[in-house]
Coordinates of C-alpha atoms in Angstrom, one line a residue:
X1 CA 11.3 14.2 24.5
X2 CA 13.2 11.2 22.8
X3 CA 11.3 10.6 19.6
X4 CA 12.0 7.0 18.3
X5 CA 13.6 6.4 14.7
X6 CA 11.6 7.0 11.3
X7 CA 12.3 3.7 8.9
X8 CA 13.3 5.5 5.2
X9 CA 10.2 3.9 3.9
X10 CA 9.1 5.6 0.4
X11 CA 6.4 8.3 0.8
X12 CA 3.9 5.1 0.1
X13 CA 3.9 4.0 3.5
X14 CA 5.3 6.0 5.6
X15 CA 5.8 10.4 4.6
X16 CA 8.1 12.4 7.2
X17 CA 6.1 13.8 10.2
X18 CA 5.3 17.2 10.2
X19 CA 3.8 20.3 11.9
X20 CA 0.6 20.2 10.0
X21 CA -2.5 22.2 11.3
X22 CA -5.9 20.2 10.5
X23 CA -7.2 22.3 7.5
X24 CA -8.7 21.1 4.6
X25 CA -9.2 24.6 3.3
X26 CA -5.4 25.0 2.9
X27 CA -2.5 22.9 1.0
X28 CA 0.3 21.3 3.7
X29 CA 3.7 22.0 3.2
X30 CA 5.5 18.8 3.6
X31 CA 8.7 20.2 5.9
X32 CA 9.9 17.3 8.3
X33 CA 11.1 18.8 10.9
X34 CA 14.5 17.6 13.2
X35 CA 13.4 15.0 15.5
X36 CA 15.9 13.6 18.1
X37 CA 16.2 9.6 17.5
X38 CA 17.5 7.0 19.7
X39 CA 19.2 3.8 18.8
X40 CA 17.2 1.9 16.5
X41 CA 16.7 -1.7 17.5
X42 CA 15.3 -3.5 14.7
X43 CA 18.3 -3.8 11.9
X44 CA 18.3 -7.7 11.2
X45 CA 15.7 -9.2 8.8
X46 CA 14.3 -11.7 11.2
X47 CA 12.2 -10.1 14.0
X48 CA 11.7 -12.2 17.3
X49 CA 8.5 -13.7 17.9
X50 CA 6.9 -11.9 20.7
X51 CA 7.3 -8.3 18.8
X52 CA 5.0 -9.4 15.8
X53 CA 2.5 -11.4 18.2
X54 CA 2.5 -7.8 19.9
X55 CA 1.7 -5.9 17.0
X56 CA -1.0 -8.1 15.4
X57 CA -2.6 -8.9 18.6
X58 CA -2.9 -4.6 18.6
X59 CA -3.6 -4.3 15.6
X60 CA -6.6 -7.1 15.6
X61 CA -7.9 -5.1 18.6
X62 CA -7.9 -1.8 16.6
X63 CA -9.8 -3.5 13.9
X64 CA -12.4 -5.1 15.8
X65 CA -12.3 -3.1 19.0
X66 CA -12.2 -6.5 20.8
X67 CA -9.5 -7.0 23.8
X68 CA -6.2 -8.1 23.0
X69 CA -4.7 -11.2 24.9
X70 CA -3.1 -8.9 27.4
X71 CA -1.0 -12.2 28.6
X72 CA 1.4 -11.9 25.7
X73 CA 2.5 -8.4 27.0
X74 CA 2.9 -9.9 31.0
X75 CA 6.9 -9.5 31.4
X76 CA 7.6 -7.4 27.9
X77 CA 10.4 -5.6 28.0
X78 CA 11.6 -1.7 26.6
X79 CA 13.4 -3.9 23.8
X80 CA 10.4 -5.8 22.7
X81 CA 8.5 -2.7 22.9
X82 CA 11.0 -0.8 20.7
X83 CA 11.0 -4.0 18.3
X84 CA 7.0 -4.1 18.0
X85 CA 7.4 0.2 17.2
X86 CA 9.7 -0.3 14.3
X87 CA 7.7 -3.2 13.1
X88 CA 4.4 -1.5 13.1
X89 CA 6.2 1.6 11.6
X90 CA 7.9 -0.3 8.7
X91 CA 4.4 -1.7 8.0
X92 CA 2.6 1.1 7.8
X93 CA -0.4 0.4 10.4
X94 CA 1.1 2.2 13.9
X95 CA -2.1 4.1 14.5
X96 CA -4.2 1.5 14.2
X97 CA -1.9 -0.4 16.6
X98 CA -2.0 2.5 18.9
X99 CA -6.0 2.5 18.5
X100 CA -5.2 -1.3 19.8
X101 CA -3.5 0.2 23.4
X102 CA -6.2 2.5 23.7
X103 CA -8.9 -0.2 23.7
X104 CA -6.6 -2.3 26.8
X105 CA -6.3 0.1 29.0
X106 CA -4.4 -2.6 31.2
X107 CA -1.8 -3.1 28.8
X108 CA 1.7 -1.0 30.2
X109 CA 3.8 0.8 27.1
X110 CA 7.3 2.8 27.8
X111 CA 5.5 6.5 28.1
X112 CA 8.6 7.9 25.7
X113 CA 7.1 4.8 23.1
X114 CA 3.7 5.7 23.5
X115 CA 4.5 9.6 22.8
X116 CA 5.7 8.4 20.0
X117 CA 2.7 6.5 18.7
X118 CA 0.8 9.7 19.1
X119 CA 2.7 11.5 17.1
X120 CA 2.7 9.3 14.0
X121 CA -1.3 8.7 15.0
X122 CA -1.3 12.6 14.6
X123 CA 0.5 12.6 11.6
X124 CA -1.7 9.9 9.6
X125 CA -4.4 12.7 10.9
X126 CA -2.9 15.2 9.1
X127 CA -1.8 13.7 6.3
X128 CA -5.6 12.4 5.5
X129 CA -6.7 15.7 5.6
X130 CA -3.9 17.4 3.8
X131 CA -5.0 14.1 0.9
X132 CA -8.7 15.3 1.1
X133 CA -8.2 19.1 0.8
X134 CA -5.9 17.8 -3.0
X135 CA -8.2 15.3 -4.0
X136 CA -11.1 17.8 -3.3
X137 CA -9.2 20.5 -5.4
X138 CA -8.2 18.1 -7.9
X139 CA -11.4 16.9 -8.8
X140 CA -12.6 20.2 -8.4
X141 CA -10.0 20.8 -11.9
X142 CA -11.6 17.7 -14.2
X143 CA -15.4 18.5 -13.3
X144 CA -14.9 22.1 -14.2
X145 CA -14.0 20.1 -17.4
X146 CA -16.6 17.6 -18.0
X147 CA -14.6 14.5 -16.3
X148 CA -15.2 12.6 -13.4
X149 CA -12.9 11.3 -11.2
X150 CA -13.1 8.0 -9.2
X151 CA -10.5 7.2 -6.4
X152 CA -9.0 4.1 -6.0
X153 CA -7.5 2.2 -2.9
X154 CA -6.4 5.0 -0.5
X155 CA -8.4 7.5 1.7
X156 CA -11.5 6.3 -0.6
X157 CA -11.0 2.8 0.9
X158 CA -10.0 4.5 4.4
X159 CA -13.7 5.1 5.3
X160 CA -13.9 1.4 5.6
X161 CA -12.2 1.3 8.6
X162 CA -13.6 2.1 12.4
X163 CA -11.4 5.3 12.4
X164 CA -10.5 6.5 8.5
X165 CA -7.9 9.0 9.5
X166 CA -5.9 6.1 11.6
X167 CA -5.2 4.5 7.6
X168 CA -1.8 5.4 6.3
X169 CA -2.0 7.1 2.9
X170 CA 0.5 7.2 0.6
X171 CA -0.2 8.5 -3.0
X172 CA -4.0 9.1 -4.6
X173 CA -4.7 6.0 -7.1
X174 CA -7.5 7.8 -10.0
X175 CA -9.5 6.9 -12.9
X176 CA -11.0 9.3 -15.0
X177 CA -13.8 9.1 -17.4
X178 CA -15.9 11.4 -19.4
X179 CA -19.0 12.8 -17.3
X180 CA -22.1 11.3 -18.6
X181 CA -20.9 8.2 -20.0
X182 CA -20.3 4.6 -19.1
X183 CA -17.3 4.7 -17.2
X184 CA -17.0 0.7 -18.1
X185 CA -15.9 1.2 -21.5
X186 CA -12.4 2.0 -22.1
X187 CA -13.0 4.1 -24.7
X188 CA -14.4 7.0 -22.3
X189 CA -10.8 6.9 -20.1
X190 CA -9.9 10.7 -19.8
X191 CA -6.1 9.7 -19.0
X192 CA -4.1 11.6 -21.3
X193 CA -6.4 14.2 -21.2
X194 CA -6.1 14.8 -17.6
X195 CA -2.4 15.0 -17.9
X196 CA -3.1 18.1 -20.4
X197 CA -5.4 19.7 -18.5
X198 CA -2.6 18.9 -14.8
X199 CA 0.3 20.3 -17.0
X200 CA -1.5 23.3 -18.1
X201 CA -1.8 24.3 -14.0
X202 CA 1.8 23.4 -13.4
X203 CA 1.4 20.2 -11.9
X204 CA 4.5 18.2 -12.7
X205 CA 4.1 15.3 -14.9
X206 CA 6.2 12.0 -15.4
X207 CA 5.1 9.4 -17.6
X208 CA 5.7 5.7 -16.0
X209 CA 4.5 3.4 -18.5
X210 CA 1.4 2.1 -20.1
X211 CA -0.3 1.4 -16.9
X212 CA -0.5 5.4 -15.6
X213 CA 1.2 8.9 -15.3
X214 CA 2.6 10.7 -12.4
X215 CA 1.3 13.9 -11.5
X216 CA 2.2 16.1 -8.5
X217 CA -0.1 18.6 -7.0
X218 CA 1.1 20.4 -3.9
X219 CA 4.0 17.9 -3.5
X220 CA 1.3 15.3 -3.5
X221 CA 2.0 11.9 -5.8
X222 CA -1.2 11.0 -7.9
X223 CA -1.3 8.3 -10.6
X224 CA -3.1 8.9 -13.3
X225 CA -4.4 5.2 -14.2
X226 CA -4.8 4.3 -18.5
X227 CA -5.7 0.3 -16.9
X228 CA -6.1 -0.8 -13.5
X229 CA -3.6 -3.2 -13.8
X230 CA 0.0 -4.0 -15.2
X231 CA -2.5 -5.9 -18.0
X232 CA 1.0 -6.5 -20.4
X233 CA 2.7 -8.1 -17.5
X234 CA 0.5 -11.3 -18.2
X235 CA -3.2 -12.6 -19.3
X236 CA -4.3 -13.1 -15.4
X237 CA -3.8 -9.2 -15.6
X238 CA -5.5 -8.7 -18.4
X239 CA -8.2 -10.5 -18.0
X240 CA -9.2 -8.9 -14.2
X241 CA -8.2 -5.8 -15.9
X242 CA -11.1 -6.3 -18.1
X243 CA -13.3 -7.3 -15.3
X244 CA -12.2 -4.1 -13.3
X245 CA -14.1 -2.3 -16.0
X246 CA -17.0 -4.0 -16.0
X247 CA -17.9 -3.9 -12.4
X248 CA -16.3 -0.4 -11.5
X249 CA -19.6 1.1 -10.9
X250 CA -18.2 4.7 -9.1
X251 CA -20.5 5.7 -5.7
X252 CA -20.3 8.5 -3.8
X253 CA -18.3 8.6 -0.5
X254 CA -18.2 11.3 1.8
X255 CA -14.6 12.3 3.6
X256 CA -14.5 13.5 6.9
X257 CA -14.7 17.5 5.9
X258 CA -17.4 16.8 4.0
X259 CA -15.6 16.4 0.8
X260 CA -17.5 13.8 -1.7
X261 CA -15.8 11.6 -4.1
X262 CA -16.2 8.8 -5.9
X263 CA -15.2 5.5 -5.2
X264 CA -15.1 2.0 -6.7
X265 CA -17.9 -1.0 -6.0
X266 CA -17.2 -3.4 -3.2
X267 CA -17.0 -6.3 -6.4
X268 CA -14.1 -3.9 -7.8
X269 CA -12.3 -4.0 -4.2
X270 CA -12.5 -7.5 -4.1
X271 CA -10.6 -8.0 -6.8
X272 CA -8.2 -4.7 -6.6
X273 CA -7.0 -4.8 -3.1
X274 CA -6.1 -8.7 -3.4
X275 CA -4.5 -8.2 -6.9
X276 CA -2.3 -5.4 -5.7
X277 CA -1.3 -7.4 -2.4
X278 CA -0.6 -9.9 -4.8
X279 CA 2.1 -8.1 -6.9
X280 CA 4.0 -6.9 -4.2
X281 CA 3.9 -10.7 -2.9
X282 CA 5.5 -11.8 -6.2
X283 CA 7.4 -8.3 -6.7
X284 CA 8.3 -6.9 -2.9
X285 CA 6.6 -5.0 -0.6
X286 CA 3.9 -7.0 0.7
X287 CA 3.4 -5.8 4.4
X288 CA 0.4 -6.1 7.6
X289 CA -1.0 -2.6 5.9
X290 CA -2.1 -4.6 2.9
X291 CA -3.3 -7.7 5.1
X292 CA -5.4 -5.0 7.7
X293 CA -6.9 -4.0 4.2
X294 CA -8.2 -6.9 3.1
X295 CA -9.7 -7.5 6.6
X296 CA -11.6 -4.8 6.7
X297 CA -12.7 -5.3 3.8
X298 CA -14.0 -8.9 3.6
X299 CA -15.3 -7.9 7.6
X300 CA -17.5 -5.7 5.9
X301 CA -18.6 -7.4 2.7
X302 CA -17.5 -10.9 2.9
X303 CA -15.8 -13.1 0.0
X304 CA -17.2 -13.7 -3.3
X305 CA -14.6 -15.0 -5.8
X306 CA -15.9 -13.6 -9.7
X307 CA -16.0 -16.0 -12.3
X308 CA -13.5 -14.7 -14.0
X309 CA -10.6 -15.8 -10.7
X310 CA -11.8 -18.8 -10.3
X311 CA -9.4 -22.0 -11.2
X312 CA -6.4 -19.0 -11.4
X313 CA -3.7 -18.1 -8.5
X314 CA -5.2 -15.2 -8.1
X315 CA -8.0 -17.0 -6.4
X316 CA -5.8 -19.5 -4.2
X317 CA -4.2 -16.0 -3.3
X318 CA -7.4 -14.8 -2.0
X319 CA -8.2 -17.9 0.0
X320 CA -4.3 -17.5 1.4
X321 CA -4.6 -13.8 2.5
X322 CA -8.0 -14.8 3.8
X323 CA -6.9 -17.6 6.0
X324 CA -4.1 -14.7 7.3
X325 CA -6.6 -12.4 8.4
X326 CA -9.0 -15.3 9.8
X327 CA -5.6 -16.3 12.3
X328 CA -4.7 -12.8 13.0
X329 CA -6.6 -10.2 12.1
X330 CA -10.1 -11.4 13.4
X331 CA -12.0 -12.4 10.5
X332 CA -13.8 -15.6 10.4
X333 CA -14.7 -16.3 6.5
X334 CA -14.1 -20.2 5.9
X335 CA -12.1 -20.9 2.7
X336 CA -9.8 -23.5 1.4
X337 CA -6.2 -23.4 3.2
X338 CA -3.2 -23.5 1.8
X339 CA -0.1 -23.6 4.5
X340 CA 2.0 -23.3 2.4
X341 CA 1.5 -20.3 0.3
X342 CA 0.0 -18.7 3.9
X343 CA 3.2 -19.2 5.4
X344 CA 5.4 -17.8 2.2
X345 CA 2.7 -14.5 2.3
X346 CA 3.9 -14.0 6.0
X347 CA 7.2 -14.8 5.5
X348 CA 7.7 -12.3 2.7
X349 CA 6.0 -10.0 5.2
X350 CA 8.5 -10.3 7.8
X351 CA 11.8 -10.6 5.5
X352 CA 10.7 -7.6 3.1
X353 CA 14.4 -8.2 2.1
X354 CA 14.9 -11.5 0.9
X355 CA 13.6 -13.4 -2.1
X356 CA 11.8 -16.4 -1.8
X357 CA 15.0 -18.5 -2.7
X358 CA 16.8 -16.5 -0.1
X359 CA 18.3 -13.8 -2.1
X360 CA 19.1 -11.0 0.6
X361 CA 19.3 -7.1 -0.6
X362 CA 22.6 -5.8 0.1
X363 CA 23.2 -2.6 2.4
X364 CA 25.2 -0.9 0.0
X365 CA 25.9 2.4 -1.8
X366 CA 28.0 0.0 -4.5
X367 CA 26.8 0.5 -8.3
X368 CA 28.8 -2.8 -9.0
X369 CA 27.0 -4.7 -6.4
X370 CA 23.7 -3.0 -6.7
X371 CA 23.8 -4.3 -10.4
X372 CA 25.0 -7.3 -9.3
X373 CA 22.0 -8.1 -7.0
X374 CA 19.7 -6.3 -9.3
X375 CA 20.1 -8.9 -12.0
X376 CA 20.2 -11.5 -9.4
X377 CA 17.0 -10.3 -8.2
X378 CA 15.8 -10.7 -12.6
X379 CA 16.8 -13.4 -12.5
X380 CA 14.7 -14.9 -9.3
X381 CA 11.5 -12.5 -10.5
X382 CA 11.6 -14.4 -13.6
X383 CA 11.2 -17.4 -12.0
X384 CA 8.3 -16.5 -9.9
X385 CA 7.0 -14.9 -12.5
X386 CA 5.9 -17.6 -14.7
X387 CA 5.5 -20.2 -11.5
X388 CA 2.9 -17.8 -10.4
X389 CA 1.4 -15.9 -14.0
X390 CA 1.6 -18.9 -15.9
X391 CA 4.1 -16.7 -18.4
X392 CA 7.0 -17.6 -20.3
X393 CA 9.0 -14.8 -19.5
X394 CA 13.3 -14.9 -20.2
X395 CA 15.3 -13.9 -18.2
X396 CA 17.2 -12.0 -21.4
X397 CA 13.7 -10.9 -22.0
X398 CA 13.0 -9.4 -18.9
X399 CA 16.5 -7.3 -18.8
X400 CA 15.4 -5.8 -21.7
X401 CA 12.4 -4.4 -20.9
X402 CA 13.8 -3.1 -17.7
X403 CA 16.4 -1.5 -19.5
X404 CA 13.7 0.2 -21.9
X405 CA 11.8 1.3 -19.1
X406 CA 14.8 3.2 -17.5
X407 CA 15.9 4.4 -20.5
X408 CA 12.6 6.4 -21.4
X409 CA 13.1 8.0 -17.9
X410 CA 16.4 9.5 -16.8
X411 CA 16.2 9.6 -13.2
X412 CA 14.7 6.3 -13.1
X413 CA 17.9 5.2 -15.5
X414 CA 20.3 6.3 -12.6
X415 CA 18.2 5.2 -9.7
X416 CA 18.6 1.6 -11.7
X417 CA 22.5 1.7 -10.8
X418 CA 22.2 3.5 -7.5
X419 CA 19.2 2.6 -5.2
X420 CA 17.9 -0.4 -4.7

């Protein structure tokens, strides 16, 4: 069988498929195996209308389990097909797209594109599984030492949708706090001692900043959060940051083998999910996963803007993302619009490689021009930066603390002049 093109999306979207067996008992061994690809048939930045109707009008139907406007796919062609594939592949949400077909039986896919859907649905299966078997092992590791464990975003959130092992993990988001106490003062963060207690069973360890650690447990990426948020990037972050903590409030969630975590309040969500769609809005990376997120989660416990957003972008973000899901995703909360941030949201959706002011990332393997655009892209960031955080960020300002950050890590130091 012809199996259609994996993007090279990092592992937060979108890990190699492999031969997995549905265990949780035992760790996975992430080996892709060869797959045969054909041509791949969506290279330019600007995908054709009837492709991303396609996928959102699946994708809606997966979410809500209502039909789809099976109109739009009278007359589609193997091309449009392959188009709204890659699409729902680059944004991380196939099997919930799939889940979509399923529901419209009436709807006609190319088989070899369908078999291909199943195989990532499978894959999102296993990779779930594979998540809950570490997480349950993992947190296994910091009660045996008096710490518990909350998980953020992820296969925690997962259990929010209709079918939690259709939701594309990436890496395991934590917070860890010392059992027994209030886990909304700071002072009771187990951060650096959980890296101790990781490096001492050979889990490898990189530190990336103030904001949390790396650690990597049976191949598996899991940040290690000291904050919630990037609180020195500006006071907006701060100041959530410090409302994260107050309304944290870990319950228990139970994973589909049965293993129990905790996880965040719906008030902490609220703020969490939008935040972090926000920053890749403003930094890169802002796809449908994050907007089928926020659906599901404002489906289930509708929109109540804290105190502490309102009067701030963060707030006119919310209202933006919310309007997005309302005209696509099914939702029906009324807020304020805003056309045009709305229509800069979907546009950065669809052009994950261009800038607001146009600038286009380069398909090269070019140091000289990767730096080039790099400091191009500083340069823009900066810009957008204190538009949208209300800083006073410099450009000069900015290069340097890049450069810092690079320097304290060596691989991320050459990544910085060879991968963009």
């Amino acid at each position: 069988m012809n199996t259609l093109p994996l993007n090279n999306f990092s592992i937060s979207y979108s890990p190699s498929i492999s031969n997995q067996k549905l265990n949780p008992n035992k760790p996975y061994k992430l080996l892709a195996q060869n797959i045969d690809s054909i041509e791949k048939l969506t290279k330019e930045s600007n995908p054709i209308e009837y492709p991303t109707r396609m996928l959102l009008n699946l994708l809606k139907s997966g979410l809500t389990g209502k039909p789809a406007d099976e109109k739009l796919f009278t007359g589609r062609n193997y091309e449009d097909w392959a188009r709204m594939y890659n699409l729902s592949h680059q944004n991380a949400v196939m099997p919930v797209v799939l889940e979509g077909l399923e529901n419209n039986s009436n709807i006609k896919v190319p088989d070899n594109i369908k078999q291909n859907m199943e195989i990532n649905k499978e894959f999102a299966k296993n990779y779930h599984s594979q998540q809950e078997w570490i997480l349950k092992k993992f947190t296994e590791m910091t009660s045996a030492n008096g710490i518990d464990t909350v998980q953020m975003k992820g296969i925690g959130f997962s259990m929010n949708y209709p079918n939690p092992t259709s939701r594309f993990g990436g890496d395991i988001d934590i917070y860890n706090y010392k059992h027994g106490t209030d886990p909304s003062k700071p002072e009771n963060n187990m951060s650096f001692i959980v890296d101790k207690i990781a490096k001492k069973h050979g889990m490898k360890y990189e530190n990336h900043g103030y904001k949390h650690s790396q650690l990597t447990f049976h191949k598996m990426p899991i940040e290690n959060h000291r904050s919630f948020l990037n609180v020195e990037s500006s006071s907006l972050a701060k100041k959530m940051n410090s409302y994260l903590y107050k309304v944290l409030k870990p319950t228990q969630e139970i994973l589909p083998h049965g293993t129990k975590i905790l996880v965040p309040s719906k008030e902490f969500n609220t703020v969490f999910i939008s935040f972090h769609a926000m920053q890749h809005y403003l930094g890169g990376g802002i796809n449908f996963h994050h907007l089928a997120d926020w659906a599901v989660h404002i489906n289930k416990h509708g929109l109540k803007i804290p105190e502490e957003a309102k009067d701030t972008k963060l707030e006119k973000f919310m209202y933006a993302f919310t309007n997005l899901a309302n005209k696509h995703l099914g939702t029906n909360i009324k807020v304020p619009e805003n056309k045009k941030l709305e229509d800069s949201i979907f546009n950065r959706i669809l052009n994950p490689d261009m800038s607001e002011s146009g600038l286009v990332k380069p398909n090269t393997k070019n140091p000289f021009k990767i730096t080039k655009y790099k400091i191009k892209a500083i340069i823009d960031r900066t810009k957008t930066q204190n538009e949208f955080w209300g800083t006073k960020n410099t450009v000069i300002g900015n290069m340097f603390k890049s450069f810092i950050i690079h320097l304290k890590n060596p691989k991320l130091f050459i990544n910085a002049f060879t991968k963009l």
